[in-house]
Short mmCIF file of C-alpha atoms in Angstrom, two decimals:
data_model
loop_
_atom_site.label_atom_id
_atom_site.label_comp_id
_atom_site.label_asym_id
_atom_site.label_seq_id
_atom_site.Cartn_x
_atom_site.Cartn_y
_atom_site.Cartn_z
CA MET A 258 8.40 50.84 -36.47
CA PHE A 259 10.66 47.85 -35.68
CA HIS A 260 13.13 47.09 -33.00
CA ASP A 261 16.09 44.47 -33.61
CA GLU A 262 15.79 41.76 -30.99
CA SER A 263 18.17 39.29 -32.52
CA ASP A 264 19.48 38.75 -28.89
CA ALA A 265 16.40 36.44 -28.60
CA LEU A 266 18.17 33.88 -30.67
CA ILE A 267 20.14 31.47 -28.66
CA ALA A 268 22.47 30.72 -31.29
CA ASN A 269 22.78 33.05 -34.28
CA PRO A 270 26.20 32.48 -36.27
CA PRO A 271 26.83 34.20 -39.69
CA MET A 272 25.43 31.85 -42.56
CA LEU A 273 24.19 31.78 -46.20
CA GLY A 274 20.63 31.64 -45.71
CA TYR A 275 17.63 31.85 -48.15
CA GLY A 276 13.97 30.90 -47.54
CA VAL A 277 12.15 31.44 -44.46
CA ALA A 278 8.76 29.41 -43.61
CA VAL A 279 6.44 29.26 -40.59
CA PHE A 280 4.94 25.98 -39.97
CA ASP A 281 2.88 24.19 -37.24
CA SER A 282 5.91 22.13 -35.91
CA SER A 283 3.71 19.94 -33.32
CA GLY A 284 0.31 19.64 -35.01
CA TYR A 285 -1.12 21.79 -32.05
CA GLY A 286 -0.54 25.42 -33.14
CA ASP A 287 3.18 25.51 -32.06
CA TYR A 288 4.52 27.49 -34.76
CA ALA A 289 8.25 27.64 -35.64
CA PHE A 290 10.33 29.18 -38.16
CA ALA A 291 12.17 26.89 -40.63
CA VAL A 292 15.14 28.53 -42.22
CA ALA A 293 16.88 27.22 -45.57
CA GLY A 294 20.64 27.10 -45.31
CA TYR A 295 22.72 27.16 -48.61
CA GLY A 296 25.76 24.93 -47.80
CA PHE A 297 24.71 25.53 -44.13
CA PRO A 298 22.31 23.43 -41.90
CA ASN A 299 18.69 23.89 -42.37
CA ARG A 300 17.23 25.31 -39.03
CA ILE A 301 14.02 24.81 -37.15
CA LEU A 302 13.60 27.84 -34.70
CA ALA A 303 10.90 27.65 -31.99
CA TRP A 304 9.84 29.97 -29.01
CA ASP A 305 10.49 28.57 -25.71
CA GLY A 306 8.60 31.30 -23.63
CA GLN A 307 11.67 33.61 -23.64
CA ARG A 308 14.00 32.95 -26.47
CA LEU A 309 14.07 31.41 -29.97
CA VAL A 310 15.77 28.06 -29.67
CA ASP A 311 17.28 26.09 -32.45
CA GLN A 312 15.59 22.55 -32.43
CA TYR A 313 18.27 20.44 -33.96
CA HIS A 314 16.67 17.91 -36.36
CA PRO A 315 19.29 15.66 -37.80
CA VAL A 316 16.82 14.39 -40.64
CA ILE A 317 16.57 17.99 -42.28
CA TYR A 318 19.96 19.31 -41.05
CA SER A 319 21.39 18.64 -44.49
CA PRO A 320 24.47 21.06 -44.48
CA ASP A 321 25.75 19.16 -47.65
CA ARG A 322 22.58 20.46 -49.69
CA ASN A 323 22.10 24.16 -51.03
CA THR A 324 18.44 24.90 -49.90
CA LEU A 325 16.78 27.75 -51.43
CA GLY A 326 13.04 27.73 -50.98
CA ILE A 327 11.08 26.13 -48.19
CA ALA A 328 7.34 25.74 -47.49
CA ALA A 329 4.99 23.42 -45.39
CA GLY A 330 1.61 21.82 -45.93
CA ASP A 331 -0.10 18.56 -44.95
CA ILE A 332 0.59 16.53 -47.85
CA ASP A 333 -0.78 13.24 -46.48
CA GLY A 334 -3.72 14.31 -44.51
CA ASP A 335 -2.45 13.23 -41.07
CA GLY A 336 -2.93 16.51 -39.58
CA ASN A 337 0.88 17.34 -39.67
CA GLU A 338 2.48 19.60 -41.83
CA GLU A 339 5.35 18.13 -44.14
CA LEU A 340 8.19 20.41 -44.96
CA TYR A 341 9.33 20.83 -48.78
CA CYS A 342 12.99 22.07 -49.39
CA LEU A 343 14.16 23.15 -52.70
CA ASN A 344 17.86 22.30 -53.27
CA ALA A 345 20.04 23.40 -56.15
CA ASP A 346 23.78 23.60 -56.97
CA THR A 347 23.36 25.47 -60.22
CA PHE A 348 21.62 28.95 -60.98
CA GLY A 349 19.11 27.48 -63.49
CA GLY A 350 18.30 24.32 -65.43
CA TYR A 351 19.25 20.97 -64.30
CA THR A 352 20.90 20.17 -60.80
CA ARG A 353 22.59 17.42 -59.38
CA MET A 354 20.77 17.99 -55.99
CA GLY A 355 17.25 16.81 -55.86
CA ASP A 356 14.48 18.22 -53.57
CA GLN A 357 13.49 16.85 -50.24
CA LEU A 358 10.09 16.41 -48.88
CA PHE A 359 10.12 15.52 -45.16
CA ALA A 360 7.23 13.77 -43.73
CA VAL A 361 6.19 14.70 -40.29
CA ARG A 362 4.28 12.15 -38.27
CA ASP A 363 2.91 12.72 -34.72
CA GLY A 364 4.73 16.12 -34.47
CA ASP A 365 8.14 14.43 -35.43
CA ILE A 366 10.29 15.07 -38.56
CA GLY A 367 10.71 11.66 -40.42
CA CYS A 368 12.18 10.43 -43.58
CA ASP A 369 12.38 12.12 -47.07
CA LEU A 370 9.59 10.91 -49.06
CA PHE A 371 11.68 11.55 -52.26
CA ALA A 372 14.39 9.01 -50.90
CA LEU A 373 11.70 6.36 -50.93
CA PRO A 374 12.29 3.94 -54.07
CA GLN A 375 8.73 4.37 -55.18
CA ASN A 376 9.19 8.21 -55.53
CA SER A 377 12.81 8.41 -57.45
CA GLU A 378 11.44 8.72 -60.82
CA PHE A 379 9.45 12.01 -59.79
CA ILE A 380 12.23 13.84 -57.86
CA ASN A 381 12.70 17.50 -59.06
CA HIS A 382 16.30 18.06 -60.53
CA PHE A 383 15.66 21.40 -61.65
CA ALA A 384 16.97 24.73 -59.99
CA GLY A 385 13.64 25.60 -57.96
CA ARG A 386 13.11 28.86 -56.35
CA SER A 387 9.62 28.71 -54.48
CA VAL A 388 7.10 26.26 -53.25
CA CYS A 389 3.30 26.77 -52.85
CA MET A 390 0.78 24.38 -50.87
CA ILE A 391 -2.55 24.21 -52.43
CA ASP A 392 -5.62 22.18 -51.91
CA PRO A 393 -8.03 23.56 -54.37
CA THR A 394 -10.91 20.81 -53.89
CA GLY A 395 -10.93 21.22 -50.04
CA SER A 396 -9.74 17.50 -49.42
CA GLY A 397 -7.57 18.30 -46.52
CA LYS A 398 -4.27 16.96 -48.59
CA TYR A 399 -2.17 19.46 -49.88
CA MET A 400 -0.13 19.60 -53.23
CA ALA A 401 3.23 21.12 -53.44
CA TRP A 402 3.44 23.48 -56.54
CA VAL A 403 7.14 24.08 -57.49
CA ALA A 404 8.48 27.11 -59.52
CA ASN A 405 11.67 26.14 -61.37
CA TYR A 406 14.07 28.34 -62.97
CA GLY A 407 14.80 26.92 -66.51
CA GLY A 408 12.65 23.57 -66.02
CA PRO A 409 9.13 22.72 -65.90
CA MET A 410 6.81 23.53 -62.97
CA ARG A 411 5.93 20.65 -60.83
CA LEU A 412 2.89 19.78 -58.89
CA TYR A 413 3.27 17.00 -56.32
CA LYS A 414 0.43 14.93 -55.13
CA HIS A 415 0.57 12.28 -52.45
CA ILE A 416 -1.15 9.02 -52.86
CA LEU A 417 -1.37 5.51 -51.32
CA GLY A 418 1.87 4.26 -49.72
CA ASP A 419 3.64 7.51 -49.43
CA ARG A 420 3.93 7.62 -53.29
CA LEU A 421 4.41 10.98 -54.89
CA ILE A 422 3.34 11.76 -58.45
CA ASP A 423 3.70 14.83 -60.44
CA VAL A 424 0.08 16.08 -61.84
CA ALA A 425 1.33 19.47 -63.18
CA ALA A 426 0.74 18.59 -66.87
CA ASP A 427 -2.69 17.20 -66.05
CA LEU A 428 -3.78 20.63 -64.59
CA GLY A 429 -1.87 22.49 -67.30
CA VAL A 430 0.46 24.25 -64.96
CA ASP A 431 3.79 22.56 -66.08
CA GLN A 432 5.21 25.56 -67.99
CA THR A 433 8.97 26.03 -68.23
CA THR A 434 9.99 29.64 -67.01
CA GLY A 435 12.41 31.74 -65.04
CA GLY A 436 10.31 30.74 -61.85
CA ARG A 437 10.56 33.03 -59.00
CA ALA A 438 7.52 33.64 -56.63
CA LEU A 439 4.28 31.88 -56.12
CA ILE A 440 0.97 32.84 -54.24
CA ALA A 441 -2.16 31.05 -54.15
CA GLY A 442 -5.76 31.60 -52.89
CA PRO A 443 -9.08 33.08 -53.99
CA ILE A 444 -7.29 36.28 -55.40
CA ILE A 445 -9.98 36.97 -58.15
CA SER A 446 -12.22 33.82 -57.86
CA PRO A 447 -14.70 33.78 -55.11
CA PRO A 448 -13.86 32.46 -51.72
CA GLY A 449 -13.48 28.73 -51.79
CA HIS A 450 -11.63 28.68 -54.88
CA THR A 451 -8.10 28.56 -55.59
CA ASP A 452 -6.07 30.90 -58.08
CA LEU A 453 -2.41 30.50 -58.80
CA PHE A 454 -0.10 33.41 -59.63
CA ALA A 455 3.68 33.10 -60.60
CA ALA A 456 5.99 35.66 -60.93
CA THR A 457 8.90 35.14 -63.41
CA GLU A 458 12.16 36.48 -64.46
CA ASN A 459 12.86 37.38 -68.30
CA GLY A 460 9.43 36.24 -69.24
CA PRO A 461 5.76 36.69 -68.66
CA ASN A 462 4.10 36.18 -65.36
CA LEU A 463 1.54 33.40 -65.16
CA LEU A 464 -1.96 33.44 -63.60
CA PHE A 465 -4.40 30.35 -63.48
CA LEU A 466 -7.80 30.73 -62.23
CA ASP A 467 -9.95 28.41 -60.26
CA VAL A 468 -7.77 25.52 -60.28
CA SER A 469 -9.61 22.05 -59.40
CA THR A 470 -8.75 18.77 -60.88
CA SER A 471 -9.03 19.61 -64.50
CA THR A 472 -6.78 21.38 -67.08
CA VAL A 473 -6.67 25.35 -66.54
CA GLY A 474 -5.22 27.95 -68.84
CA ASP A 475 -2.93 30.82 -68.23
CA VAL A 476 -4.97 34.18 -68.31
CA ALA A 477 -2.17 36.65 -67.24
CA SER A 478 -1.81 38.21 -70.71
CA ASP A 479 -5.65 38.62 -70.99
CA LEU A 480 -5.83 40.48 -67.71
CA GLY A 481 -2.73 42.54 -68.29
CA ILE A 482 -0.47 41.39 -65.67
CA THR A 483 2.35 39.49 -67.47
CA ASP A 484 5.09 42.24 -66.92
CA GLU A 485 7.40 40.85 -69.46
CA GLY A 486 10.98 41.95 -69.35
CA SER A 487 10.88 42.41 -65.59
CA HIS A 488 12.52 40.35 -62.92
CA GLY A 489 9.79 39.02 -60.47
CA ARG A 490 10.75 38.71 -56.78
CA GLY A 491 8.55 39.19 -53.90
CA THR A 492 4.94 38.75 -54.46
CA ALA A 493 2.02 39.10 -51.84
CA ILE A 494 -1.91 39.39 -51.70
CA LEU A 495 -3.01 42.70 -50.22
CA SER A 496 -6.55 43.55 -49.30
CA THR A 497 -7.46 46.43 -51.21
CA GLY A 498 -10.39 47.77 -49.17
CA THR A 499 -12.16 48.56 -52.39
CA GLY A 500 -14.66 46.95 -54.57
CA ALA A 501 -11.91 44.54 -55.78
CA GLU A 502 -11.29 42.42 -52.67
CA PHE A 503 -7.73 41.62 -53.16
CA GLY A 504 -4.80 42.94 -55.33
CA ILE A 505 -1.25 41.61 -56.02
CA VAL A 506 1.83 43.43 -54.86
CA ALA A 507 4.72 42.33 -57.12
CA THR A 508 8.13 43.52 -56.56
CA ASN A 509 10.99 43.37 -59.24
CA TRP A 510 14.74 43.01 -59.09
CA GLN A 511 16.10 46.46 -59.89
CA ASP A 512 12.78 47.53 -61.49
CA GLU A 513 9.50 49.24 -60.89
CA HIS A 514 7.28 47.41 -58.28
CA ARG A 515 3.60 46.85 -58.93
CA PHE A 516 0.30 46.92 -57.00
CA TRP A 517 -2.24 45.34 -59.37
CA VAL A 518 -5.94 45.77 -58.70
CA LEU A 519 -8.80 44.58 -60.81
CA ASP A 520 -10.98 47.49 -62.39
CA MET A 521 -14.56 47.41 -63.33
CA LEU A 522 -13.78 46.00 -66.79
CA GLY A 523 -12.23 43.03 -65.17
CA THR A 524 -8.48 43.69 -66.13
CA PHE A 525 -5.65 44.62 -63.66
CA LEU A 526 -4.52 48.10 -63.35
CA ASP A 527 -1.21 48.93 -61.72
CA VAL A 528 -2.10 51.45 -59.02
CA ALA A 529 1.38 51.51 -57.08
CA SER A 530 2.10 54.99 -55.66
CA PRO A 531 5.47 56.63 -56.52
CA ASP A 532 6.98 55.31 -53.13
CA LEU A 533 5.68 51.82 -53.64
CA ARG A 534 6.63 51.90 -57.44
CA ARG A 535 10.24 52.97 -56.88
CA PRO A 536 12.74 50.43 -58.07
CA SER A 537 14.95 48.54 -55.59
CA ALA A 538 16.82 45.08 -55.39
CA ALA A 539 13.75 43.61 -53.83
CA ARG A 540 13.86 39.93 -52.58
CA ASN A 541 10.64 39.60 -50.55
CA VAL A 542 7.64 41.42 -49.59
CA ILE A 543 5.10 40.87 -46.77
CA CYS A 544 1.75 42.83 -46.32
CA ALA A 545 0.39 42.58 -42.85
CA ASP A 546 -0.87 44.85 -40.14
CA PHE A 547 2.26 45.03 -38.01
CA ASP A 548 0.85 47.88 -35.67
CA ASN A 549 -2.64 46.45 -35.21
CA CYS A 550 -4.05 49.59 -36.47
CA GLY A 551 -6.70 47.83 -38.61
CA ASN A 552 -4.77 48.42 -41.96
CA GLU A 553 -2.00 46.40 -43.41
CA GLU A 554 1.50 47.74 -44.11
CA ILE A 555 3.98 46.65 -46.89
CA LEU A 556 7.44 45.58 -45.89
CA ILE A 557 9.95 45.17 -48.68
CA ASN A 558 12.99 43.28 -48.12
CA ASN A 559 16.10 44.50 -50.46
CA MET A 560 19.56 43.08 -50.87
CA ASP A 561 22.43 45.43 -50.19
CA GLN A 562 20.20 48.38 -49.85
CA PRO A 563 17.79 49.52 -47.16
CA ASN A 564 14.35 47.70 -46.72
CA ARG A 565 11.25 49.79 -47.08
CA LEU A 566 8.27 50.06 -44.94
CA LEU A 567 4.98 51.62 -46.52
CA LYS A 568 1.76 52.69 -44.94
CA TYR A 569 -1.42 53.83 -46.65
CA ILE A 570 -1.94 57.37 -45.89
CA ASP A 571 -4.28 59.95 -47.37
CA GLY A 572 -5.13 57.61 -50.37
CA GLN A 573 -1.68 56.22 -51.28
CA TRP A 574 1.14 54.12 -50.17
CA VAL A 575 3.80 56.31 -48.33
CA ARG A 576 7.27 55.27 -47.16
CA ILE A 577 7.66 55.56 -43.23
CA ASP A 578 10.49 54.89 -41.03
CA ALA A 579 11.14 51.21 -40.82
CA GLY A 580 13.37 51.45 -37.63
CA ASP A 581 15.75 48.51 -37.29
CA ALA A 582 14.01 46.89 -40.08
CA SER A 583 15.78 49.17 -42.63
CA GLU A 584 19.04 47.09 -42.36
CA PRO A 585 20.83 49.38 -44.67
CA ASP A 586 23.89 46.98 -45.07
CA GLY A 587 21.80 44.02 -45.01
CA CYS A 588 22.16 41.07 -47.60
CA GLY A 589 18.65 40.01 -47.27
CA THR A 590 17.23 36.90 -49.12
CA GLY A 591 14.32 35.68 -47.29
CA MET A 592 11.70 36.73 -44.67
CA ALA A 593 8.28 35.58 -42.93
CA CYS A 594 6.29 36.85 -40.27
CA CYS A 595 4.57 35.26 -37.36
CA ASP A 596 3.25 35.93 -33.83
CA ILE A 597 5.87 33.58 -32.64
CA ASP A 598 5.65 34.70 -29.06
CA GLY A 599 1.88 34.95 -28.81
CA ASP A 600 1.71 38.57 -27.77
CA GLY A 601 -0.66 39.68 -30.44
CA ARG A 602 1.91 41.25 -32.52
CA LEU A 603 3.63 39.94 -35.78
CA GLU A 604 7.47 39.40 -35.51
CA VAL A 605 9.64 39.08 -38.61
CA LEU A 606 12.64 36.82 -39.17
CA ILE A 607 14.89 37.88 -42.11
CA SER A 608 17.56 35.57 -43.36
CA HIS A 609 20.72 36.88 -45.35
CA GLY A 610 23.11 35.34 -47.86
CA GLU A 611 24.03 35.13 -51.44
CA SER A 612 26.17 38.30 -51.39
CA ALA A 613 27.69 37.77 -47.81
CA MET A 614 27.46 35.50 -44.87
CA MET A 615 25.44 37.31 -42.01
CA PRO A 616 23.32 36.19 -38.93
CA LEU A 617 19.53 36.09 -38.95
CA THR A 618 17.62 39.25 -37.90
CA PHE A 619 14.70 38.98 -35.55
CA LEU A 620 12.37 42.14 -35.37
CA ARG A 621 9.59 43.13 -33.17
CA PRO A 622 7.32 46.03 -34.06
CA LEU A 623 7.37 49.06 -32.01
CA GLY A 624 4.20 50.47 -30.61
CA GLY A 625 0.77 49.19 -31.13
CA TYR A 626 0.42 47.91 -27.74
CA GLU A 627 -2.62 49.94 -27.19
CA ASN A 628 -4.38 48.41 -30.16
CA ASN A 629 -6.84 45.25 -29.99
CA TRP A 630 -6.40 42.42 -32.38
CA LEU A 631 -7.85 39.04 -33.24
CA ARG A 632 -6.29 35.95 -34.88
CA ILE A 633 -8.12 33.20 -36.67
CA ALA A 634 -6.59 29.88 -37.52
CA PRO A 635 -8.83 27.78 -39.84
CA LEU A 636 -7.81 24.05 -39.81
CA THR A 637 -8.27 21.19 -42.40
CA ARG A 638 -10.82 18.27 -41.73
CA PHE A 639 -7.65 16.48 -40.47
CA GLY A 640 -6.73 19.25 -38.11
CA ALA A 641 -3.66 20.90 -40.08
CA PRO A 642 -3.46 24.54 -41.00
CA ALA A 643 -5.72 25.47 -44.01
CA ARG A 644 -3.66 27.28 -46.14
CA GLY A 645 -5.64 28.87 -48.98
CA ALA A 646 -8.52 29.78 -46.53
CA PHE A 647 -10.39 33.04 -46.82
CA VAL A 648 -11.13 35.07 -43.60
CA GLU A 649 -13.50 38.10 -43.22
CA ILE A 650 -14.30 40.10 -40.22
CA THR A 651 -16.79 42.85 -39.48
CA VAL A 652 -15.69 45.46 -36.79
CA SER A 653 -18.07 48.45 -36.27
CA GLY A 654 -19.53 48.17 -39.82
CA ARG A 655 -16.26 47.77 -41.69
CA THR A 656 -14.92 44.61 -43.01
CA GLN A 657 -11.36 43.32 -43.10
CA LYS A 658 -10.28 40.46 -45.31
CA ARG A 659 -7.40 38.05 -45.51
CA ILE A 660 -6.30 34.98 -47.53
CA ILE A 661 -3.91 32.57 -45.72
CA ASP A 662 -1.53 32.41 -48.59
CA GLY A 663 -0.22 28.94 -49.41
CA GLY A 664 2.90 30.38 -50.84
CA SER A 665 3.86 33.95 -49.81
CA GLY A 666 5.99 34.59 -52.62
CA TYR A 667 9.60 34.31 -53.22
CA LEU A 668 11.34 31.51 -51.43
CA CYS A 669 9.31 31.79 -48.36
CA GLN A 670 5.86 31.12 -46.64
CA ASN A 671 4.22 33.07 -43.63
CA GLU A 672 2.19 31.88 -40.89
CA PRO A 673 -0.97 30.04 -41.42
CA VAL A 674 -3.06 32.49 -39.67
CA ALA A 675 -5.39 35.42 -40.57
CA HIS A 676 -4.10 38.35 -38.30
CA PHE A 677 -6.40 41.34 -37.95
CA GLY A 678 -5.62 44.48 -36.06
CA LEU A 679 -8.53 46.30 -34.54
CA GLY A 680 -7.14 49.51 -33.46
CA THR A 681 -9.30 50.85 -30.57
CA ALA A 682 -12.26 48.79 -31.51
CA ASP A 683 -13.32 46.58 -28.51
CA ALA A 684 -15.56 44.03 -30.42
CA VAL A 685 -15.73 41.93 -33.63
CA GLN A 686 -19.38 41.38 -34.63
CA ILE A 687 -18.91 38.50 -37.24
CA VAL A 688 -16.13 36.05 -38.43
CA ARG A 689 -16.81 34.52 -41.59
CA ILE A 690 -14.30 31.63 -42.78
CA VAL A 691 -14.28 30.06 -46.15
CA TRP A 692 -12.21 27.01 -46.65
CA PRO A 693 -10.73 25.83 -50.03
CA GLY A 694 -13.56 23.61 -51.60
CA GLY A 695 -16.20 26.08 -50.23
CA ALA A 696 -17.01 24.90 -46.83
CA THR A 697 -18.21 27.99 -44.67
CA HIS A 698 -18.44 28.66 -40.83
CA ILE A 699 -19.58 31.88 -39.19
CA VAL A 700 -18.30 32.87 -35.65
CA MET A 701 -20.40 35.62 -33.81
CA ASN A 702 -18.89 37.87 -31.25
CA PRO A 703 -15.60 36.21 -30.72
CA GLU A 704 -13.43 37.08 -27.72
CA ILE A 705 -10.79 39.51 -28.93
CA ASN A 706 -7.08 39.65 -28.28
CA ARG A 707 -6.57 36.02 -28.68
CA ILE A 708 -6.13 33.45 -31.43
CA HIS A 709 -9.10 31.28 -32.37
CA ARG A 710 -8.38 27.81 -33.98
CA ILE A 711 -11.32 27.07 -36.11
CA ASN A 712 -12.22 23.33 -37.07
CA HIS A 713 -13.48 22.42 -40.41
CA PRO A 714 -17.24 22.30 -40.53
CA GLU A 715 -16.92 18.66 -41.98
CA GLY A 716 -13.87 17.51 -39.86
#
């Protein structure tokens, strides 16, 4: 299903890489891959019309840092997405290397906000794994939720004068865990609300419903998704196509994988098929419609084992040929998807590391050229990508639903776009967008085979 087109990278030396994030590098919808380097430079890879070009940014280069997780979000409400880099020189607990949060102003990457004197007391000095950007009230200013391994979770908020404060304790999301993966959006709560799910290692998973500005409690045990004793890794939100709008795909390191869906009694059931459930050395997972058939596929990135691609066939998830994406000898650590070249199909960038240095892998889907598509990119009131937004389309009487996840699981973060394959359908009747905070907008009969950037109704 995928073809290796890594030759499209201008420079692709072997490296130890971890997280991959997709962010709006210019503030005008010019998406780029940000790749975390572990003792190697962090990289920004942008499409120049024919190739992926390394945009050298001396501020974030940081080859003396060990960057693991990476994510983007408009922290200060200026319409530009900042880049958060998790750095660690230990496996868990306290680390000498502090995190970095790079301000982006007018499309240019500037200073590390944590390096400012007023923020020194709040620098994260625990071994973080993942970052998730959330805006539960719909203010347009995102907060960075950080999962640490052996240290308390952080929730950084930007206030006046480029000051950062940690409000995790105020909201009750400051647990100390073996933190691994984070996802956020209206997973269970109605569109416009924000739920937070954290996959952990050697401890219970966490789920916080309808986070706003008040203290919330963990309901993972009540809903049956603690999965204690497992080793959480890649986690993703998947549209179920059933009464429950979304489920949670959670992969575990060398343990059974899960697909949790709410039943009629309001608790989660694991409905993973045998092919999906089968254990592997999982690192990441992406749920997306790679062939634009109108249904999402599941791509699982493994370390030192073949990657897996699953498709929903005859009522269950079945493993299919992944083509070059299988990477049987790959040392996969991170991956993210984005239509980086604007052709309406989702490319995947995979980073490698930990067990061996390897070049990046750039994958394009094979086939799907005959299928139509639609891409919806909601914007905040300040014009930045609206991560956490809910998007629903109606095509020939059928609905498709997506959440633009603020995190995308372990170490990584996918593009801030709701991507829909349409198959052979040649028209979309309705698009409904619900922003974090509840603002709603309807688009009737949008032009297909293009991306629509949708302004916030109150922008």
